[in-house]
Amino acid sequence: MFAIIPLLFLIPSISTLFMTARQDSVPYSFFTEQLREGNVQSITVQEETVTGILNREVTYQNQPIREFETYIPQSVSGEYLDRINQEGVEVNTLPTPDTSGLAILLNLLPFAIMIWIFVRMSRAMRQQGGGMQGMFSVGKSKAKKFQKSDSDTTFGDVAGADSAKVELQEVVDFLRNPERYQQMGAEIPHGVLMVGPPGSGKTLIARAVAGEADVPFYSISGSDFVEMFVGVGASRVRDLFKDARGSSPAIVFIDEIDSIGRQRGAGLGGGHDEREQTLNQLLSEMDGFDKTETVIVLAATNRPDVLDPALLRPGRFDRRITVPAPAVRDREAILKIHAARRPMEEDVDIDAIARSTAGFSGADLANLLNEASLMAARARHTKVSYEDILAARDKIVLGLERSGVVMSDEERRTVAYHEAGHALVAVHVPQAEPVHKVTIIPRERAMGLTEQLPEGDKYLYRRDYITDRLAVMMGGRAAEAEVIGEITSGAASDLKQSYSIARQMVLEWGMSERFGNVAFGSGEREVFLGSELGHQRQYSDSTAREIDDEVREILNEAYSRAVEIVQTKREGLDKLASALLEKEQVTREQVEELLGVH
Ligand code: ADP
Ligand code: ZN
Ligand code: MG
């Protein structure tokens, strides 16, 4: 990838712009004196303000003055002014205060903000029941009740997530036939915690459970509970459960439960009274279910590690279901579901899209197809085509094409060689994923891109696969250095990514020669489970230095390999680069043909 680095040079140049526009402010009498001496070249008058330029520089109060600004006395009548001038009095003038609309507004701004805050607060108070009429609705549950007709989502709408569906099928069965389980003396589970990264379909699955079981669905987000006033959250929980019990069997769905269920007395913000009360209320509600009530609480979070252990005790959220980020087959299934909802060309290669969207969540995929539909509609296509989807994906990943970009020939050539370098190395190292497309069409977030398409999802990464990947990442810079003779800022994101991979090799995967099979733990990456976040580093400063050395060695090795390939296959590199300069974009077939490989 050829990254775009924001230009920090911009800031000083703006301030110098303002500097040069400034004139020296001088007394009015200085101006008339220069006038008498015939030293004024030109003036510009706006209301009482006069700005002007002198023929030659004059020193006034030890300041060399060439351009000046002064104000004409307006309230002194001409007669006096003449006398004053004759006496050689120094006349100082001040501009009349700026009473333009903007200045008034700026003066009033603080008051406006105060009034606004006041209004907001009083409105919030009223909503909390602080006002007279609101008195009786204090903390009324905001939960929405979804009747059977509303939650017509079923498991059929959820693609992938097979193990979650299997486990929840049991919950559906409880809800449908509670008596059967009760007769057997079986305890129905109270709480099911769904854990998974954002957009993986947790909310969707919860709705599907309600739809399948044909029961009312009460949903609320944890953040709705956390209010400014102590006690409101707790009373909302009470109301919510009262309603749900009243229409048992029912499902209560608490989204983002981590916002109330954080470990008590821990974390930032310290002891948060309101949150603790809310959580305590939730715990006691869940303990208070009696045998005849079939209310199942589903909760979702992407931070299970921060949850209070009391929530996870038996009888509460003792079932945990993982809703993982979709793997390639799941992505294919999700795409199919969302594709079926729109007119699609026959030849859309869903499998290829699934493979080229590694890291996309279910929500990302839904968004991808929506974006493609928008593009198709804008282009007045009758159906969504494969090209629409690819264009939508590139737009999401790389940003819009920047049509107005004018690059110098030298820059274009640099980008072309950079991308050709990635592609060349990818073709010539054994474990690299096949090159799918190489482009130097400039976009918002990158000037060029070499795209590799994995054959399938990988669950294990072999060392040789990783080192080959690092070599490919270094290919861009290696080609720049070899051909242009100078390196550029375009390799920034390549370097950042390869650094993070190399660190993981040493710290987590035990893949360094010096340390061998040791995992130090990352302690720095923000991983999805986040539990490592606040952890202490497990090694000494001197080990840290050795780790840095090791990481550097891995990266240097990768760079050397890239340089060697770029040097020995220089002919292929030139061919690729000139094809790019000519066509802007080359496909896998073209790359293979140019390089004579298959
Ligand atoms: P989460 O609650 O895990 O953040 P959501 O359930 O809100 O994710 O997912 C958002 C949207 O993404 C859903 O409404 C749906 O359109 C789409 N989506 C996510 N996962 C799936 C899936 N497994 N199958 C089909 N659509 C999905
Ligand atoms: Zn690059
Ligand atoms: Mg959600």
XYZ file of C-alpha atoms and ligand atoms in Angstrom:
627
model
C 0.000 0.000 0.000
C 1.210 3.460 -0.762
C 0.047 5.508 2.193
C -0.917 9.131 2.276
C 0.713 11.113 5.057
C -1.036 14.283 6.172
C 1.152 17.295 5.658
C 2.199 18.924 8.885
C 3.906 21.705 6.977
C 0.562 23.340 6.544
C 0.382 24.931 9.969
C 3.460 27.196 9.875
C 2.631 28.345 6.378
C -0.799 29.498 7.490
C 0.567 31.506 10.362
C 3.158 33.229 8.188
C 0.302 34.169 5.918
C -1.287 36.126 8.725
C 2.018 37.654 9.746
C 2.721 39.268 6.407
C -0.703 40.790 6.243
C -0.109 42.918 9.330
C 0.590 46.644 9.159
C 2.060 48.844 11.822
C -0.459 50.943 13.630
C 0.621 54.610 13.754
C -0.842 57.816 15.169
C -2.980 59.907 12.887
C -0.481 62.750 13.104
C 2.281 60.482 11.819
C 0.148 59.904 8.753
C -0.492 63.636 8.135
C 3.186 64.363 8.612
C 4.168 61.826 5.989
C 1.465 63.287 3.806
C 3.002 66.751 4.082
C 6.419 65.392 3.226
C 5.021 63.691 0.157
C 6.108 60.279 1.404
C 2.760 58.497 1.070
C 2.637 56.257 -1.959
C -0.941 55.016 -1.678
C -3.732 54.602 0.823
C -6.841 52.493 1.158
C -9.739 53.902 3.136
C -12.476 51.874 4.715
C -14.803 53.878 6.965
C -12.440 55.585 9.380
C -9.580 53.155 8.779
C -6.718 54.134 6.530
C -4.093 51.632 5.456
C -1.233 52.816 3.324
C 2.249 52.345 1.968
C 5.096 54.814 2.266
C 7.498 55.652 -0.567
C 10.494 55.075 1.653
C 10.824 53.445 5.013
C 10.614 55.779 8.023
C 11.734 54.997 11.532
C 9.099 55.761 14.128
C 9.733 54.910 17.773
C 12.682 52.744 16.734
C 10.475 50.760 14.344
C 11.057 50.790 10.615
C 7.707 51.494 9.003
C 6.733 50.967 5.421
C 3.128 49.861 5.606
C 0.900 51.467 8.172
C -2.598 51.637 9.516
C -4.327 54.521 11.289
C -7.785 55.901 11.993
C -9.126 59.271 10.914
C -10.582 61.305 13.792
C -14.255 61.598 12.898
C -15.785 63.338 15.857
C -13.329 66.249 15.755
C -14.555 68.953 13.443
C -12.346 70.037 10.550
C -11.572 73.390 12.101
C -10.050 71.905 15.237
C -8.266 69.274 13.275
C -6.517 71.913 11.191
C -5.397 73.702 14.362
C -4.214 70.518 15.958
C -2.266 69.645 12.882
C -0.684 73.065 12.710
C 0.448 72.863 16.339
C 2.259 69.628 15.587
C 0.383 67.763 18.317
C 0.651 64.012 18.166
C -2.858 62.788 17.386
C -3.688 59.235 18.426
C -6.936 57.712 17.230
C -8.742 54.523 18.149
C -11.105 52.551 15.927
C -14.796 52.656 16.853
C -15.787 49.457 18.642
C -16.856 46.685 16.280
C -20.609 46.368 16.573
C -21.038 44.081 13.609
C -23.317 41.086 14.050
C -20.495 38.648 14.513
C -18.906 40.576 17.357
C -22.216 40.849 19.185
C -22.792 37.146 18.743
C -19.361 36.322 20.103
C -20.069 38.412 23.171
C -23.397 36.750 23.730
C -22.105 33.225 23.184
C -21.293 32.410 26.817
C -24.785 33.442 27.880
C -26.352 31.424 25.108
C -24.417 28.352 26.190
C -25.488 28.814 29.805
C -29.126 29.120 28.832
C -28.867 26.074 26.647
C -27.345 23.998 29.451
C -30.038 25.200 31.801
C -32.802 24.217 29.410
C -31.233 20.840 28.813
C -30.926 20.164 32.520
C -34.428 21.152 33.357
C -35.756 19.046 30.518
C -33.742 16.087 31.754
C -35.097 16.653 35.261
C -38.603 16.591 33.952
C -37.913 13.348 32.101
C -36.502 11.864 35.262
C -39.659 12.837 37.039
C -38.046 15.771 38.809
C -40.877 18.056 37.743
C -44.370 18.121 39.114
C -46.215 16.065 36.530
C -43.369 13.588 36.150
C -43.517 12.660 39.796
C -45.247 9.351 39.280
C -43.274 8.097 36.309
C -39.895 8.121 38.016
C -37.655 5.647 36.227
C -40.404 4.066 34.201
C -38.794 1.376 32.112
C -37.775 2.519 28.663
C -37.893 -1.099 27.455
C -39.736 -1.594 24.263
C -42.068 -4.510 24.159
C -41.955 -6.432 20.935
C -45.008 -8.492 20.391
C -45.002 -11.643 18.386
C -45.799 -9.793 15.206
C -42.895 -7.430 15.685
C -40.077 -9.867 16.113
C -40.564 -11.868 12.957
C -36.832 -12.400 12.778
C -35.955 -16.074 12.742
C -32.802 -18.160 12.716
C -33.177 -18.172 8.957
C -32.156 -14.519 8.967
C -28.965 -15.311 10.814
C -26.209 -16.780 8.704
C -23.226 -18.575 10.129
C -22.965 -18.525 13.939
C -24.005 -22.166 13.833
C -22.924 -23.167 17.302
C -24.720 -20.177 18.804
C -27.882 -21.181 16.991
C -27.630 -24.771 18.180
C -27.259 -23.689 21.796
C -30.023 -21.168 21.582
C -32.344 -23.658 19.965
C -32.557 -25.189 23.414
C -33.562 -21.833 24.889
C -36.241 -21.524 22.237
C -37.518 -24.909 23.270
C -37.689 -23.894 26.946
C -39.705 -20.876 26.027
C -42.085 -22.829 23.848
C -42.739 -25.685 26.211
C -41.885 -24.553 29.721
C -44.266 -27.087 31.283
C -42.445 -30.034 29.829
C -39.226 -28.981 31.510
C -40.944 -28.019 34.741
C -42.606 -31.424 35.007
C -39.196 -32.994 34.761
C -38.023 -30.781 37.586
C -35.505 -29.163 35.294
C -34.342 -25.685 36.121
C -34.689 -23.381 33.228
C -31.607 -21.262 32.628
C -32.059 -17.667 33.693
C -29.387 -15.866 31.831
C -27.477 -16.378 28.606
C -24.535 -14.153 27.855
C -23.642 -13.616 24.212
C -20.071 -12.605 23.682
C -18.670 -11.343 20.408
C -17.117 -8.414 18.600
C -19.316 -5.523 17.456
C -21.474 -6.217 14.431
C -21.228 -9.996 14.684
C -24.994 -10.332 14.986
C -25.698 -10.562 18.726
C -28.733 -8.304 18.637
C -29.972 -10.049 15.531
C -29.664 -13.458 17.193
C -31.505 -12.284 20.312
C -34.368 -11.104 18.150
C -34.329 -14.370 16.275
C -34.683 -16.295 19.532
C -37.746 -14.252 20.408
C -39.133 -14.714 16.906
C -38.564 -18.455 16.919
C -40.070 -18.888 20.361
C -42.934 -16.571 19.538
C -42.626 -14.692 22.821
C -42.513 -10.991 23.701
C -39.121 -9.415 23.465
C -38.130 -6.674 25.890
C -34.929 -5.043 24.881
C -32.903 -2.375 26.515
C -29.360 -1.235 26.233
C -27.160 -1.191 29.299
C -26.294 2.406 28.646
C -30.005 3.329 28.996
C -29.842 2.273 32.611
C -27.025 4.492 33.558
C -28.571 7.811 34.391
C -27.580 10.929 36.161
C -29.773 10.297 39.180
C -29.051 7.562 41.640
C -31.811 5.028 41.809
C -33.358 5.604 38.403
C -31.531 2.715 36.767
C -32.542 0.356 39.546
C -36.176 1.315 39.299
C -36.056 0.844 35.539
C -34.737 -2.662 36.045
C -37.578 -3.342 38.483
C -40.200 -2.113 36.009
C -38.689 -3.980 33.134
C -38.750 -7.277 34.958
C -42.214 -6.671 36.341
C -43.569 -6.232 32.819
C -41.681 -9.210 31.487
C -42.915 -11.442 34.289
C -46.417 -10.302 33.634
C -46.272 -11.658 30.111
C -44.213 -14.756 30.793
C -42.873 -16.576 28.865
C -40.790 -13.690 27.634
C -37.278 -12.627 26.713
C -35.458 -9.733 28.276
C -32.541 -8.600 26.169
C -29.876 -6.398 27.731
C -27.506 -5.052 25.123
C -24.067 -3.751 26.131
C -24.396 -5.230 29.564
C -20.814 -4.256 30.345
C -21.939 -0.672 30.820
C -23.750 -1.644 34.017
C -22.115 -4.951 34.766
C -18.540 -3.805 35.229
C -16.739 -5.136 38.220
C -17.925 -3.178 41.187
C -15.464 -0.868 42.788
C -13.064 -1.310 39.897
C -12.193 0.504 36.748
C -12.103 4.131 35.845
C -14.500 6.467 37.543
C -14.252 4.565 40.813
C -17.275 3.544 42.821
C -20.212 4.573 40.703
C -23.200 4.490 43.018
C -25.814 4.538 40.328
C -24.267 1.738 38.382
C -23.814 -0.418 41.441
C -27.413 -0.004 42.484
C -28.595 -0.875 39.005
C -26.424 -3.939 38.907
C -27.555 -5.052 42.360
C -31.149 -4.691 41.302
C -30.504 -6.767 38.201
C -28.846 -9.479 40.258
C -31.672 -9.662 42.736
C -34.279 -9.760 39.966
C -32.511 -12.687 38.395
C -32.340 -14.492 41.729
C -35.991 -13.804 42.383
C -37.438 -15.753 39.464
C -39.710 -18.455 40.727
C -40.217 -21.811 39.147
C -43.346 -20.974 37.230
C -41.968 -17.901 35.567
C -40.271 -18.355 32.256
C -38.347 -15.213 31.659
C -34.997 -15.709 30.036
C -32.503 -12.891 30.111
C -30.224 -12.638 27.112
C -27.352 -10.221 27.380
C -24.717 -9.147 24.906
C -21.250 -7.745 25.347
C -17.951 -7.444 23.599
C -16.076 -7.006 26.851
C -16.762 -10.140 28.933
C -13.496 -9.655 30.778
C -14.707 -6.562 32.609
C -17.932 -8.088 33.869
C -18.505 -8.460 37.566
C -17.996 -12.107 38.578
C -21.298 -11.973 40.480
C -23.098 -11.716 37.129
C -21.570 -14.944 35.919
C -22.424 -17.034 38.963
C -24.653 -20.103 38.557
C -28.284 -19.079 38.405
C -27.441 -15.835 36.684
C -25.577 -15.550 33.364
C -24.186 -19.024 33.689
C -24.446 -19.826 29.998
C -22.083 -18.189 27.675
C -22.381 -18.259 23.915
C -19.669 -16.986 21.658
C -20.715 -15.196 18.502
C -17.439 -14.988 16.624
C -16.424 -12.693 13.792
C -17.500 -14.497 10.629
C -15.044 -16.811 8.895
C -15.015 -17.058 5.124
C -17.892 -19.570 4.822
C -19.997 -17.531 7.262
C -19.279 -14.377 5.318
C -20.471 -16.142 2.201
C -23.698 -17.168 3.944
C -24.279 -13.678 5.341
C -23.694 -12.151 1.917
C -26.188 -14.586 0.422
C -28.866 -13.592 2.919
C -28.398 -9.913 2.236
C -28.006 -10.442 -1.514
C -31.339 -12.207 -1.626
C -33.001 -8.998 -0.478
C -31.970 -7.028 -3.557
C -31.921 -7.539 -7.324
C -28.562 -9.090 -8.210
C -26.900 -9.890 -11.489
C -26.545 -13.640 -12.001
C -22.783 -13.611 -12.299
C -22.004 -12.053 -8.922
C -19.201 -14.116 -7.428
C -20.260 -14.270 -3.772
C -17.442 -16.666 -2.960
C -14.790 -14.225 -4.193
C -16.378 -11.368 -2.272
C -16.413 -13.474 0.866
C -12.731 -14.246 0.441
C -11.784 -10.648 -0.186
C -13.556 -9.342 2.915
C -11.473 -10.894 5.665
C -12.063 -8.995 8.896
C -15.511 -7.729 7.896
C -18.213 -8.295 10.495
C -21.772 -9.263 9.635
C -22.766 -5.635 9.980
C -19.903 -4.600 7.669
C -21.085 -7.081 5.058
C -24.664 -5.841 5.261
C -23.311 -2.335 4.844
C -21.170 -3.427 1.886
C -24.173 -4.675 -0.046
C -26.157 -1.607 0.853
C -23.353 0.595 -0.422
C -23.270 -1.483 -3.624
C -27.019 -0.975 -4.052
C -26.566 2.760 -3.669
C -23.852 2.749 -6.303
C -25.955 0.668 -8.660
C -28.908 2.997 -8.223
C -26.749 6.045 -8.816
C -25.371 4.498 -12.007
C -28.941 3.600 -13.056
C -28.172 -0.104 -13.302
C -31.180 -2.385 -13.269
C -29.454 -4.866 -10.972
C -26.535 -4.828 -8.568
C -23.484 -6.112 -10.402
C -20.261 -7.708 -9.251
C -18.443 -4.523 -10.245
C -20.781 -2.467 -8.041
C -19.885 -4.650 -5.074
C -16.160 -4.491 -5.752
C -16.372 -0.727 -6.125
C -18.303 -0.487 -2.862
C -15.705 -2.587 -1.105
C -12.853 -0.454 -2.394
C -14.730 2.637 -1.325
C -15.230 1.263 2.193
C -11.678 0.014 2.577
C -9.737 2.685 0.711
C -12.048 5.662 0.494
C -13.338 7.373 -2.619
C -11.312 7.741 -5.767
C -9.754 11.129 -5.879
C -10.386 12.299 -9.398
C -8.818 15.731 -9.041
C -5.395 14.492 -7.966
C -2.567 15.754 -10.097
C 0.588 13.812 -9.416
C 3.887 14.644 -10.963
C 5.268 12.008 -13.330
C 7.983 11.308 -10.818
C 5.422 10.604 -8.087
C 3.341 8.357 -10.294
C 6.432 6.449 -11.234
C 7.357 6.044 -7.573
C 3.904 4.728 -6.678
C 3.935 2.370 -9.652
C 7.303 0.904 -8.680
C 6.240 0.667 -5.039
C 3.157 -1.382 -5.871
C 5.015 -3.383 -8.517
C 7.528 -4.209 -5.781
C 4.830 -5.656 -3.521
C 3.369 -7.675 -6.372
C 6.723 -8.955 -7.587
C 7.747 -10.197 -4.153
C 4.310 -11.748 -3.629
C 4.747 -13.726 -6.833
C 8.235 -14.898 -5.983
C 7.981 -15.998 -2.336
C 6.477 -19.461 -1.927
C 3.841 -18.899 0.786
C 2.335 -15.586 -0.259
C -1.333 -15.366 -1.132
C -1.921 -14.860 -4.866
C -1.960 -11.306 -6.133
C -5.495 -10.370 -7.097
C -5.169 -6.827 -8.291
C -2.606 -4.053 -8.376
C -3.760 -0.481 -8.755
C -2.314 3.010 -8.699
C -5.627 4.812 -8.912
C -5.355 7.404 -6.155
C -7.911 7.227 -3.383
C -8.631 9.016 -0.153
C -6.583 6.699 2.004
C -3.982 5.310 -0.386
C -2.265 6.246 -3.598
C -1.968 2.647 -4.665
C -2.676 -0.847 -3.505
C -1.601 -4.406 -4.126
C -4.387 -6.736 -3.188
C -3.831 -10.376 -2.383
C -6.720 -12.745 -2.178
C -6.465 -15.588 0.325
C -7.624 -18.988 -0.856
C -9.469 -19.609 2.393
C -9.496 -18.576 6.017
C -6.440 -19.542 7.971
C -6.635 -20.561 11.571
C -2.950 -21.238 12.017
C -0.167 -19.164 10.615
C 3.042 -20.969 9.792
C 6.270 -19.156 10.418
C 7.300 -19.286 6.764
C 3.907 -17.860 5.779
C 4.412 -14.933 8.144
C 7.961 -14.195 7.063
C 6.899 -14.343 3.429
C 4.147 -11.904 4.195
C 6.635 -9.547 5.810
C 8.843 -9.750 2.723
C 5.858 -8.799 0.544
C 5.170 -5.818 2.782
C 8.756 -4.688 2.404
C 8.603 -5.109 -1.389
C 7.205 -1.626 -1.922
C 9.978 0.214 -0.176
C 12.638 -2.127 -1.575
C 11.519 -1.278 -5.110
C 11.550 2.447 -4.369
C 15.079 2.249 -3.028
C 16.287 0.092 -5.905
C 14.754 1.990 -8.789
C 14.163 5.545 -7.635
C 17.222 5.527 -5.406
C 15.320 7.261 -2.619
C 12.728 6.077 -0.138
C 9.433 7.878 0.516
C 6.764 8.300 3.153
C 4.496 6.024 1.104
C 5.683 2.949 2.965
C 4.386 4.221 6.297
C 1.476 1.853 6.699
C 3.489 -1.110 5.368
C 6.076 -0.428 8.036
C 3.540 -0.020 10.782
C 1.810 -3.278 9.938
C 4.988 -5.267 9.558
C 6.284 -3.917 12.852
C 3.191 -5.079 14.652
C 3.413 -8.530 13.058
C 7.098 -8.860 13.904
C 6.400 -7.908 17.519
C 3.689 -10.503 17.768
C 6.092 -13.105 16.391
C 8.483 -12.394 19.237
C 6.090 -11.576 22.046
C 3.242 -13.973 21.506
C 4.037 -16.685 19.051
C 7.473 -17.736 20.283
C 8.894 -17.399 16.793
C 12.148 -15.606 17.435
C 15.485 -17.309 17.274
C 16.923 -15.593 20.319
C 14.102 -16.330 22.727
C 12.724 -19.510 21.281
C 9.484 -20.812 22.703
C 8.660 -17.968 25.009
C 5.517 -15.893 24.981
C 5.837 -12.611 26.783
C 2.206 -11.628 26.315
C 1.325 -8.649 24.244
C 0.351 -6.173 26.942
C -0.063 -3.428 24.402
C -2.460 -4.340 21.640
C -6.085 -3.531 22.081
C -7.463 -6.968 21.465
C -11.120 -7.779 21.314
C -11.264 -9.364 24.722
C -9.268 -6.518 26.138
C -8.248 -8.306 29.320
C -4.569 -7.655 28.753
C -5.206 -3.972 28.562
C -4.125 -2.742 31.930
C -1.629 -5.500 32.585
C 1.928 -4.982 33.651
C 4.758 -5.865 31.359
C 6.171 -9.233 32.350
C 9.803 -8.651 31.449
C 12.717 -6.455 32.421
C 14.033 -3.415 30.616
C 17.013 -5.299 29.296
C 14.728 -7.990 27.892
C 12.640 -5.245 26.333
C 15.751 -4.006 24.584
C 16.552 -7.496 23.357
C 12.998 -7.855 22.100
C 13.410 -4.638 20.140
C 16.635 -5.966 18.649
C 14.971 -9.199 17.690
C 12.048 -7.408 16.069
C 14.438 -5.215 14.141
C 16.341 -8.273 12.977
C 13.182 -9.951 11.693
C 12.241 -6.810 9.782
C 15.732 -6.324 8.366
C 15.747 -9.906 7.213
C 12.398 -9.411 5.475
C 13.669 -6.251 3.819
C 16.823 -7.978 2.590
C 14.780 -10.730 1.038
C 12.596 -8.170 -0.712
C 15.646 -6.276 -1.986
C 17.152 -9.454 -3.323
C 14.017 -10.367 -5.260
C 13.661 -6.851 -6.601
C 17.273 -6.906 -7.784
C 17.320 -10.327 -9.336
C 13.911 -9.955 -10.986
C 14.429 -6.370 -12.073
C 13.133 -7.060 -15.552
C 9.800 -8.277 -14.220
C 9.599 -5.284 -11.905
C 10.045 -2.877 -14.821
C 7.395 -4.696 -16.850
C 4.891 -4.537 -14.004
C 5.579 -0.896 -13.290
C 5.197 0.205 -16.889
C 1.994 -1.819 -17.251
C 0.694 0.012 -14.169
C 1.715 3.401 -15.495
C -0.081 2.630 -18.706
C -3.256 0.938 -17.404
C -3.415 2.175 -13.775
C -4.701 -1.239 -12.725
C -3.637 -4.790 -13.548
C -5.312 -8.055 -12.660
C -3.941 -11.373 -11.519
C -3.939 -12.790 -15.050
C -2.061 -9.793 -16.403
C 0.515 -10.006 -13.641
C 1.081 -13.680 -14.323
C 1.362 -13.090 -18.041
C 3.810 -10.218 -17.640
C 6.002 -12.214 -15.304
C 5.592 -15.497 -17.140
C 4.468 -17.469 -14.080
C 1.362 -19.447 -13.293
P -24.118 -6.799 17.230
O -25.346 -6.713 18.074
O -23.332 -8.056 17.442
O -23.245 -5.599 17.288
P -26.051 -6.699 15.155
O -26.896 -7.866 15.495
O -26.554 -5.374 15.571
O -24.581 -6.898 15.707
O -25.773 -6.727 13.588
C -26.015 -5.627 12.773
C -26.523 -6.048 11.420
O -25.540 -6.789 10.713
C -27.722 -6.950 11.495
O -28.893 -6.228 11.585
C -27.636 -7.718 10.186
O -28.167 -6.956 9.113
C -26.154 -7.830 9.967
N -25.657 -9.114 10.459
C -24.755 -9.289 11.443
N -24.489 -10.592 11.622
C -25.265 -11.265 10.749
C -25.448 -12.654 10.449
N -24.780 -13.625 11.107
N -26.322 -12.976 9.487
C -26.987 -12.032 8.809
N -26.858 -10.710 9.042
C -26.001 -10.319 9.987
Zn 3.012 -0.415 0.214
Mg -25.884 -4.995 19.051
